[in-house]
PDB file of C-alpha atoms in Angstrom:
ATOM      1  CA  MET Z   1     -38.395  29.271 -16.794  1.00  0.00           C
ATOM      2  CA  THR Z   2     -36.478  26.695 -14.731  1.00  0.00           C
ATOM      3  CA  ARG Z   3     -36.412  22.931 -14.368  1.00  0.00           C
ATOM      4  CA  ARG Z   4     -35.575  20.777 -11.387  1.00  0.00           C
ATOM      5  CA  GLY Z   5     -32.832  18.174 -11.790  1.00  0.00           C
ATOM      6  CA  LEU Z   6     -34.044  14.622 -12.356  1.00  0.00           C
ATOM      7  CA  LEU Z   7     -31.237  12.678 -10.650  1.00  0.00           C
ATOM      8  CA  THR Z   8     -32.630  11.515  -7.308  1.00  0.00           C
ATOM      9  CA  LYS Z   9     -30.552  10.356  -4.338  1.00  0.00           C
ATOM     10  CA  ASP Z  10     -31.649   6.733  -4.701  1.00  0.00           C
ATOM     11  CA  ARG Z  11     -29.978   6.713  -8.134  1.00  0.00           C
ATOM     12  CA  PHE Z  12     -26.638   8.122  -6.947  1.00  0.00           C
ATOM     13  CA  ALA Z  13     -23.598   5.933  -7.490  1.00  0.00           C
ATOM     14  CA  PRO Z  14     -21.730   5.260  -4.214  1.00  0.00           C
ATOM     15  CA  VAL Z  15     -18.769   7.376  -5.402  1.00  0.00           C
ATOM     16  CA  GLY Z  16     -18.419  10.566  -7.391  1.00  0.00           C
ATOM     17  CA  PRO Z  17     -19.214  11.633  -9.957  1.00  0.00           C
ATOM     18  CA  VAL Z  18     -22.507  10.051  -8.915  1.00  0.00           C
ATOM     19  CA  HIS Z  19     -23.696   9.848 -12.540  1.00  0.00           C
ATOM     20  CA  ALA Z  20     -20.375   8.406 -13.821  1.00  0.00           C
ATOM     21  CA  PRO Z  21     -18.439   6.842 -10.908  1.00  0.00           C
ATOM     22  CA  ALA Z  22     -14.651   7.047 -11.002  1.00  0.00           C
ATOM     23  CA  TYR Z  23     -14.287   3.470  -9.707  1.00  0.00           C
ATOM     24  CA  LEU Z  24     -16.341   0.477  -8.630  1.00  0.00           C
ATOM     25  CA  ILE Z  25     -16.895  -0.821  -5.107  1.00  0.00           C
ATOM     26  CA  ALA Z  26     -17.108  -4.593  -4.697  1.00  0.00           C
ATOM     27  CA  PRO Z  27     -16.596  -7.180  -1.924  1.00  0.00           C
ATOM     28  CA  THR Z  28     -13.408  -8.390  -3.636  1.00  0.00           C
ATOM     29  CA  ILE Z  29     -10.973  -6.893  -6.142  1.00  0.00           C
ATOM     30  CA  ASP Z  30      -8.702  -9.166  -8.196  1.00  0.00           C
ATOM     31  CA  PHE Z  31      -5.179  -8.501  -9.469  1.00  0.00           C
ATOM     32  CA  GLY Z  32      -3.339 -10.574 -12.074  1.00  0.00           C
ATOM     33  CA  ASP Z  33       0.309 -11.027 -13.109  1.00  0.00           C
ATOM     34  CA  VAL Z  34       1.583  -9.248  -9.989  1.00  0.00           C
ATOM     35  CA  ASP Z  35       5.293  -8.879  -9.195  1.00  0.00           C
ATOM     36  CA  MET Z  36       6.235  -7.812  -5.658  1.00  0.00           C
ATOM     37  CA  LEU Z  37       9.558  -7.110  -3.977  1.00  0.00           C
ATOM     38  CA  SER Z  38       9.303  -6.821  -0.180  1.00  0.00           C
ATOM     39  CA  ILE Z  39      12.100  -5.936   2.222  1.00  0.00           C
ATOM     40  CA  THR Z  40      11.573  -6.040   5.987  1.00  0.00           C
ATOM     41  CA  TYR Z  41      13.647  -4.079   8.473  1.00  0.00           C
ATOM     42  CA  LEU Z  42      13.776  -2.926  12.077  1.00  0.00           C
ATOM     43  CA  THR Z  43      13.073   0.747  12.671  1.00  0.00           C
ATOM     44  CA  ASP Z  44      13.361   3.255  15.518  1.00  0.00           C
ATOM     45  CA  ALA Z  45      10.513   2.801  18.021  1.00  0.00           C
ATOM     46  CA  ASP Z  46      10.268   6.440  19.133  1.00  0.00           C
ATOM     47  CA  SER Z  47      10.164   7.748  15.582  1.00  0.00           C
ATOM     48  CA  ALA Z  48       7.557   5.168  14.550  1.00  0.00           C
ATOM     49  CA  ALA Z  49       5.357   5.703  17.609  1.00  0.00           C
ATOM     50  CA  SER Z  50       5.105   9.422  16.824  1.00  0.00           C
ATOM     51  CA  ILE Z  51       3.286   8.572  13.569  1.00  0.00           C
ATOM     52  CA  VAL Z  52       1.222   5.484  14.472  1.00  0.00           C
ATOM     53  CA  PRO Z  53      -2.337   6.244  15.769  1.00  0.00           C
ATOM     54  CA  ASP Z  54      -2.834   5.658  19.500  1.00  0.00           C
ATOM     55  CA  ALA Z  55      -5.513   3.031  18.808  1.00  0.00           C
ATOM     56  CA  LEU Z  56      -2.714   0.715  17.633  1.00  0.00           C
ATOM     57  CA  GLU Z  57       0.199  -0.846  19.522  1.00  0.00           C
ATOM     58  CA  LEU Z  58       3.677  -1.538  18.199  1.00  0.00           C
ATOM     59  CA  ASP Z  59       6.650  -3.492  19.532  1.00  0.00           C
ATOM     60  CA  ASP Z  60       9.687  -1.913  21.149  1.00  0.00           C
ATOM     61  CA  GLN Z  61      11.574  -3.138  18.071  1.00  0.00           C
ATOM     62  CA  PRO Z  62       9.076  -2.334  15.310  1.00  0.00           C
ATOM     63  CA  VAL Z  63       9.245  -4.200  12.005  1.00  0.00           C
ATOM     64  CA  VAL Z  64       8.593  -2.271   8.790  1.00  0.00           C
ATOM     65  CA  THR Z  65       7.964  -3.756   5.345  1.00  0.00           C
ATOM     66  CA  LEU Z  66       8.684  -1.753   2.208  1.00  0.00           C
ATOM     67  CA  SER Z  67       7.085  -3.308  -0.876  1.00  0.00           C
ATOM     68  CA  PHE Z  68       7.343  -2.453  -4.565  1.00  0.00           C
ATOM     69  CA  LEU Z  69       4.523  -3.898  -6.675  1.00  0.00           C
ATOM     70  CA  ASN Z  70       3.835  -4.110 -10.382  1.00  0.00           C
ATOM     71  CA  TYR Z  71       0.199  -4.982 -11.108  1.00  0.00           C
ATOM     72  CA  GLY Z  72      -0.081  -6.507 -14.575  1.00  0.00           C
ATOM     73  CA  ILE Z  73      -3.853  -6.127 -14.648  1.00  0.00           C
ATOM     74  CA  SER Z  74      -6.543  -4.963 -12.228  1.00  0.00           C
ATOM     75  CA  GLY Z  75      -9.774  -3.017 -12.104  1.00  0.00           C
ATOM     76  CA  ALA Z  76      -7.590   0.097 -12.267  1.00  0.00           C
ATOM     77  CA  GLY Z  77      -5.616  -1.228 -15.231  1.00  0.00           C
ATOM     78  CA  SER Z  78      -1.875  -1.808 -15.037  1.00  0.00           C
ATOM     79  CA  TYR Z  79       0.067   0.241 -12.510  1.00  0.00           C
ATOM     80  CA  ARG Z  80       2.902   0.212  -9.990  1.00  0.00           C
ATOM     81  CA  GLU Z  81       2.789   0.826  -6.258  1.00  0.00           C
ATOM     82  CA  VAL Z  82       5.054   1.320  -3.233  1.00  0.00           C
ATOM     83  CA  VAL Z  83       3.719   0.446   0.226  1.00  0.00           C
ATOM     84  CA  GLN Z  84       5.392   1.135   3.560  1.00  0.00           C
ATOM     85  CA  SER Z  85       3.724  -0.681   6.465  1.00  0.00           C
ATOM     86  CA  ILE Z  86       4.604  -1.211  10.116  1.00  0.00           C
ATOM     87  CA  ALA Z  87       3.616  -4.269  12.131  1.00  0.00           C
ATOM     88  CA  CYS Z  88       1.088  -3.362  14.837  1.00  0.00           C
ATOM     89  CA  LYS Z  89      -1.650  -4.815  16.989  1.00  0.00           C
ATOM     90  CA  HIS Z  90      -5.275  -3.726  16.918  1.00  0.00           C
ATOM     91  CA  GLY Z  91      -6.644  -5.442  19.988  1.00  0.00           C
ATOM     92  CA  ASP Z  92      -5.566  -9.055  19.566  1.00  0.00           C
ATOM     93  CA  GLN Z  93      -5.250  -8.835  15.775  1.00  0.00           C
ATOM     94  CA  SER Z  94      -1.917  -8.450  14.004  1.00  0.00           C
ATOM     95  CA  VAL Z  95      -2.152  -5.788  11.290  1.00  0.00           C
ATOM     96  CA  GLY Z  96       0.094  -3.658   9.146  1.00  0.00           C
ATOM     97  CA  TYR Z  97      -0.476   0.088   9.518  1.00  0.00           C
ATOM     98  CA  VAL Z  98       0.248   1.954   6.281  1.00  0.00           C
ATOM     99  CA  PRO Z  99       1.582   5.506   6.769  1.00  0.00           C
ATOM    100  CA  HIS Z 100       2.846   5.907   3.191  1.00  0.00           C
ATOM    101  CA  ILE Z 101       1.714   4.476  -0.140  1.00  0.00           C
ATOM    102  CA  TYR Z 102       2.370   5.664  -3.698  1.00  0.00           C
ATOM    103  CA  VAL Z 103       0.872   4.686  -7.052  1.00  0.00           C
ATOM    104  CA  THR Z 104       1.315   5.549 -10.712  1.00  0.00           C
ATOM    105  CA  ASN Z 105      -2.264   6.049 -11.849  1.00  0.00           C
ATOM    106  CA  GLU Z 106      -5.285   8.097 -10.847  1.00  0.00           C
ATOM    107  CA  PRO Z 107      -8.026   5.432 -10.506  1.00  0.00           C
ATOM    108  CA  ALA Z 108      -5.896   3.419  -8.066  1.00  0.00           C
ATOM    109  CA  MET Z 109      -5.143   6.562  -6.075  1.00  0.00           C
ATOM    110  CA  ILE Z 110      -8.732   7.809  -5.875  1.00  0.00           C
ATOM    111  CA  ALA Z 111     -10.230   4.447  -4.943  1.00  0.00           C
ATOM    112  CA  GLY Z 112      -7.575   3.773  -2.329  1.00  0.00           C
ATOM    113  CA  ARG Z 113      -7.938   7.146  -0.608  1.00  0.00           C
ATOM    114  CA  GLU Z 114     -11.710   7.596  -0.679  1.00  0.00           C
ATOM    115  CA  TRP Z 115     -12.908   4.068  -0.125  1.00  0.00           C
ATOM    116  CA  LEU Z 116     -10.366   2.237   2.035  1.00  0.00           C
ATOM    117  CA  GLY Z 117      -8.369   5.040   3.615  1.00  0.00           C
ATOM    118  CA  TRP Z 118      -4.943   4.368   2.153  1.00  0.00           C
ATOM    119  CA  PRO Z 119      -3.046   7.692   2.027  1.00  0.00           C
ATOM    120  CA  LYS Z 120      -2.196   7.167  -1.650  1.00  0.00           C
ATOM    121  CA  MET Z 121      -0.275   9.768  -3.629  1.00  0.00           C
ATOM    122  CA  LEU Z 122       1.011   9.810  -7.194  1.00  0.00           C
ATOM    123  CA  ALA Z 123       4.711   9.185  -7.811  1.00  0.00           C
ATOM    124  CA  ASP Z 124       7.199   7.852 -10.342  1.00  0.00           C
ATOM    125  CA  ILE Z 125       7.959   4.181  -9.606  1.00  0.00           C
ATOM    126  CA  THR Z 126      10.455   1.981 -11.432  1.00  0.00           C
ATOM    127  CA  PHE Z 127      10.201  -1.761 -10.839  1.00  0.00           C
ATOM    128  CA  SER Z 128      10.488  -4.666 -13.259  1.00  0.00           C
ATOM    129  CA  THR Z 129      11.734  -8.233 -12.905  1.00  0.00           C
ATOM    130  CA  GLN Z 130      12.300  -8.380 -16.681  1.00  0.00           C
ATOM    131  CA  THR Z 131      14.916  -5.631 -17.025  1.00  0.00           C
ATOM    132  CA  THR Z 132      18.385  -6.840 -18.035  1.00  0.00           C
ATOM    133  CA  THR Z 133      21.185  -5.294 -15.950  1.00  0.00           C
ATOM    134  CA  LEU Z 134      24.978  -5.598 -15.953  1.00  0.00           C
ATOM    135  CA  ASP Z 135      25.076  -6.319 -12.217  1.00  0.00           C
ATOM    136  CA  GLY Z 136      22.236  -8.864 -12.220  1.00  0.00           C
ATOM    137  CA  LEU Z 137      20.405  -6.949  -9.507  1.00  0.00           C
ATOM    138  CA  ILE Z 138      16.695  -6.237  -9.446  1.00  0.00           C
ATOM    139  CA  THR Z 139      16.481  -2.546  -8.591  1.00  0.00           C
ATOM    140  CA  ALA Z 140      13.304  -0.667  -7.685  1.00  0.00           C
ATOM    141  CA  ARG Z 141      12.985   3.094  -7.226  1.00  0.00           C
ATOM    142  CA  LEU Z 142      10.468   5.558  -5.847  1.00  0.00           C
ATOM    143  CA  GLU Z 143      10.786   9.134  -7.113  1.00  0.00           C
ATOM    144  CA  ARG Z 144       8.624  12.116  -6.222  1.00  0.00           C
ATOM    145  CA  PRO Z 145       8.963  14.264  -8.230  1.00  0.00           C
ATOM    146  CA  ALA Z 146      10.621  12.414 -11.097  1.00  0.00           C
ATOM    147  CA  GLY Z 147      14.384  12.518 -10.689  1.00  0.00           C
ATOM    148  CA  LEU Z 148      14.376  12.783  -6.877  1.00  0.00           C
ATOM    149  CA  ASP Z 149      15.132   9.363  -5.361  1.00  0.00           C
ATOM    150  CA  LEU Z 150      13.217   8.771  -2.127  1.00  0.00           C
ATOM    151  CA  ALA Z 151      13.551   4.992  -1.789  1.00  0.00           C
ATOM    152  CA  VAL Z 152      15.769   2.486  -3.574  1.00  0.00           C
ATOM    153  CA  ALA Z 153      15.517  -1.272  -3.042  1.00  0.00           C
ATOM    154  CA  GLN Z 154      17.770  -3.935  -4.543  1.00  0.00           C
ATOM    155  CA  PHE Z 155      17.442  -7.702  -4.577  1.00  0.00           C
ATOM    156  CA  VAL Z 156      19.658 -10.647  -5.508  1.00  0.00           C
ATOM    157  CA  PRO Z 157      17.615 -13.847  -6.001  1.00  0.00           C
ATOM    158  CA  THR Z 158      19.277 -16.933  -4.524  1.00  0.00           C
ATOM    159  CA  GLN Z 159      16.674 -19.700  -4.402  1.00  0.00           C
ATOM    160  CA  ARG Z 160      13.193 -20.424  -5.706  1.00  0.00           C
ATOM    161  CA  LEU Z 161      10.845 -21.529  -2.939  1.00  0.00           C
ATOM    162  CA  ASP Z 162       7.769 -23.735  -2.969  1.00  0.00           C
ATOM    163  CA  SER Z 163       4.811 -21.670  -4.174  1.00  0.00           C
ATOM    164  CA  GLN Z 164       2.670 -23.173  -1.428  1.00  0.00           C
ATOM    165  CA  ILE Z 165       4.413 -20.730   0.900  1.00  0.00           C
ATOM    166  CA  LEU Z 166       2.106 -18.060  -0.508  1.00  0.00           C
ATOM    167  CA  THR Z 167      -1.141 -19.815   0.320  1.00  0.00           C
ATOM    168  CA  ALA Z 168       0.210 -21.122   3.636  1.00  0.00           C
ATOM    169  CA  ALA Z 169       1.072 -17.568   4.701  1.00  0.00           C
ATOM    170  CA  GLY Z 170      -2.627 -16.721   4.904  1.00  0.00           C
ATOM    171  CA  ASP Z 171      -4.170 -13.275   4.717  1.00  0.00           C
ATOM    172  CA  ASN Z 172      -2.268 -10.010   5.004  1.00  0.00           C
ATOM    173  CA  VAL Z 173      -4.414  -7.504   6.899  1.00  0.00           C
ATOM    174  CA  THR Z 174      -3.662  -3.794   6.696  1.00  0.00           C
ATOM    175  CA  MET Z 175      -5.242  -1.156   8.901  1.00  0.00           C
ATOM    176  CA  ASN Z 176      -5.657   2.241   7.298  1.00  0.00           C
ATOM    177  CA  LEU Z 177      -6.585   5.572   8.863  1.00  0.00           C
ATOM    178  CA  ARG Z 178      -9.424   6.963   6.749  1.00  0.00           C
ATOM    179  CA  VAL Z 179      -9.971  10.688   7.211  1.00  0.00           C
ATOM    180  CA  ILE Z 180     -12.618  12.651   5.303  1.00  0.00           C
ATOM    181  CA  PRO Z 181     -12.267  16.365   6.060  1.00  0.00           C
ATOM    182  CA  SER Z 182     -15.167  18.607   6.938  1.00  0.00           C
ATOM    183  CA  PRO Z 183     -16.086  20.991   4.116  1.00  0.00           C
ATOM    184  CA  ILE Z 184     -16.244  23.731   6.769  1.00  0.00           C
ATOM    185  CA  PRO Z 185     -12.777  25.145   7.522  1.00  0.00           C
ATOM    186  CA  GLY Z 186     -11.725  24.783  11.147  1.00  0.00           C
ATOM    187  CA  GLN Z 187     -14.147  21.948  11.884  1.00  0.00           C
ATOM    188  CA  ALA Z 188     -13.157  18.411  12.890  1.00  0.00           C
ATOM    189  CA  PRO Z 189     -13.046  15.823  10.087  1.00  0.00           C
ATOM    190  CA  SER Z 190     -16.428  14.481   9.020  1.00  0.00           C
ATOM    191  CA  ILE Z 191     -15.081  10.905   9.237  1.00  0.00           C
ATOM    192  CA  THR Z 192     -12.121   9.499  11.172  1.00  0.00           C
ATOM    193  CA  GLU Z 193     -11.932   5.720  11.307  1.00  0.00           C
ATOM    194  CA  LEU Z 194      -9.611   2.752  11.096  1.00  0.00           C
ATOM    195  CA  VAL Z 195     -10.389   0.627   8.045  1.00  0.00           C
ATOM    196  CA  PRO Z 196      -9.085  -2.947   7.724  1.00  0.00           C
ATOM    197  CA  SER Z 197      -8.588  -4.614   4.362  1.00  0.00           C
ATOM    198  CA  THR Z 198      -7.184  -8.005   3.457  1.00  0.00           C
ATOM    199  CA  MET Z 199      -4.857  -8.966   0.601  1.00  0.00           C
ATOM    200  CA  THR Z 200      -4.523 -12.661  -0.208  1.00  0.00           C
ATOM    201  CA  ALA Z 201      -1.986 -14.206  -2.581  1.00  0.00           C
ATOM    202  CA  LEU Z 202      -3.651 -17.018  -4.531  1.00  0.00           C
ATOM    203  CA  SER Z 203      -0.707 -18.237  -6.618  1.00  0.00           C
ATOM    204  CA  GLY Z 204       2.698 -17.214  -7.950  1.00  0.00           C
ATOM    205  CA  GLU Z 205       6.455 -17.777  -7.955  1.00  0.00           C
ATOM    206  CA  VAL Z 206       8.380 -17.123  -4.738  1.00  0.00           C
ATOM    207  CA  TRP Z 207      12.094 -16.329  -4.605  1.00  0.00           C
ATOM    208  CA  ALA Z 208      14.311 -15.944  -1.554  1.00  0.00           C
ATOM    209  CA  GLY Z 209      17.346 -13.722  -1.736  1.00  0.00           C
ATOM    210  CA  GLN Z 210      19.354 -10.871  -0.296  1.00  0.00           C
ATOM    211  CA  GLY Z 211      17.866  -7.405  -0.143  1.00  0.00           C
ATOM    212  CA  SER Z 212      19.022  -3.866   0.443  1.00  0.00           C
ATOM    213  CA  VAL Z 213      16.952  -0.735   0.985  1.00  0.00           C
ATOM    214  CA  HIS Z 214      17.894   2.933   1.194  1.00  0.00           C
ATOM    215  CA  LEU Z 215      15.587   5.777   2.222  1.00  0.00           C
ATOM    216  CA  SER Z 216      17.196   9.003   1.059  1.00  0.00           C
ATOM    217  CA  GLY Z 217      15.399  11.492   3.304  1.00  0.00           C
ATOM    218  CA  ALA Z 218      15.551  13.921   0.392  1.00  0.00           C
ATOM    219  CA  SER Z 219      12.073  15.364   1.024  1.00  0.00           C
ATOM    220  CA  GLU Z 220      10.092  16.095   4.188  1.00  0.00           C
ATOM    221  CA  PHE Z 221       6.999  16.117   1.981  1.00  0.00           C
ATOM    222  CA  THR Z 222       7.447  12.396   1.303  1.00  0.00           C
ATOM    223  CA  PRO Z 223       8.874  11.292   4.661  1.00  0.00           C
ATOM    224  CA  LEU Z 224       9.403   7.554   4.363  1.00  0.00           C
ATOM    225  CA  HIS Z 225      12.679   8.160   6.214  1.00  0.00           C
ATOM    226  CA  ARG Z 226      10.743   8.826   9.420  1.00  0.00           C
ATOM    227  CA  PHE Z 227      10.720   5.021   9.649  1.00  0.00           C
ATOM    228  CA  PRO Z 228      14.525   4.731   9.379  1.00  0.00           C
ATOM    229  CA  VAL Z 229      16.301   1.494   8.511  1.00  0.00           C
ATOM    230  CA  VAL Z 230      18.049   0.229  11.660  1.00  0.00           C
ATOM    231  CA  GLN Z 231      18.648  -3.353  10.517  1.00  0.00           C
ATOM    232  CA  THR Z 232      17.546  -5.251   7.409  1.00  0.00           C
ATOM    233  CA  LEU Z 233      15.786  -8.502   8.339  1.00  0.00           C
ATOM    234  CA  GLY Z 234      14.940 -10.181   5.043  1.00  0.00           C
ATOM    235  CA  ALA Z 235      13.715  -9.911   1.482  1.00  0.00           C
ATOM    236  CA  ILE Z 236      11.440 -11.862  -0.819  1.00  0.00           C
ATOM    237  CA  LEU Z 237      10.387 -11.611  -4.459  1.00  0.00           C
ATOM    238  CA  ILE Z 238       7.024 -12.786  -5.781  1.00  0.00           C
ATOM    239  CA  ARG Z 239       6.410 -13.065  -9.546  1.00  0.00           C
ATOM    240  CA  HIS Z 240       3.387 -13.638 -11.774  1.00  0.00           C
ATOM    241  CA  ALA Z 241       1.048 -13.797  -8.790  1.00  0.00           C
ATOM    242  CA  ASP Z 242      -2.716 -13.688  -8.625  1.00  0.00           C
ATOM    243  CA  MET Z 243      -3.931 -11.649  -5.662  1.00  0.00           C
ATOM    244  CA  ARG Z 244      -7.286 -10.716  -4.186  1.00  0.00           C
ATOM    245  CA  LEU Z 245      -8.218  -7.716  -2.047  1.00  0.00           C
ATOM    246  CA  SER Z 246     -11.182  -8.237   0.279  1.00  0.00           C
ATOM    247  CA  ALA Z 247     -13.154  -5.237   1.499  1.00  0.00           C
ATOM    248  CA  PRO Z 248     -13.904  -4.812   5.216  1.00  0.00           C
ATOM    249  CA  THR Z 249     -17.100  -5.918   6.904  1.00  0.00           C
ATOM    250  CA  GLU Z 250     -16.673  -3.372   9.706  1.00  0.00           C
ATOM    251  CA  THR Z 251     -14.693  -0.237  10.502  1.00  0.00           C
ATOM    252  CA  TYR Z 252     -13.520   1.312  13.770  1.00  0.00           C
ATOM    253  CA  PRO Z 253     -14.490   4.973  14.324  1.00  0.00           C
ATOM    254  CA  LEU Z 254     -12.027   7.070  16.317  1.00  0.00           C
TER     255      LEU Z 254
END
């Protein structure tokens, strides 16, 4: 004797497992007590162009931002993240294309990859503005696997800036390449699309300072070094920030 399952499609959650979803989808996602160290630098145009999708345009002197983040609280709990983005244009809109992004917990990784197309992978990330050091430097590290340095950023704070700089800066739009593979080997991906998302800083401390970044090139499996550092442009530290991620209202199939 057999029985048919009772879970009908209209009762599926929008993500798997459909009876116990791994994460929630909402128009906005909030983050609290966020620390972020961002260093911007010029990179090699030919190397960058070989990785950026042809639906986007980049300058002859492309600008890359490498950011280390520590999320105090979020819908995925507390975790750390490293984001490498390159300034591009999608039509007339300025966006940051994200070729590499790393996180320290599973919910943040799954939601980022499946839903919004960030190519998130798990890694060991060290970043804290509260750590006491002999040299007075704030040092952040990305390791994958643990013990193998892939990116090291350092920062010396020099001046606290007006917090209104955060709100005056406006929205930060990233453009991610979301690829969902076909379950049939050898077939084209089931979904290939550019997905925009917007991160807005609502409040927080802002510190100017001097920054340094080193990409070790120790692994071709984690190739942040394919956006090499040609010249460091600037660095900024944000502390105790409230941030909000806004989901897209449209995507751009390729």
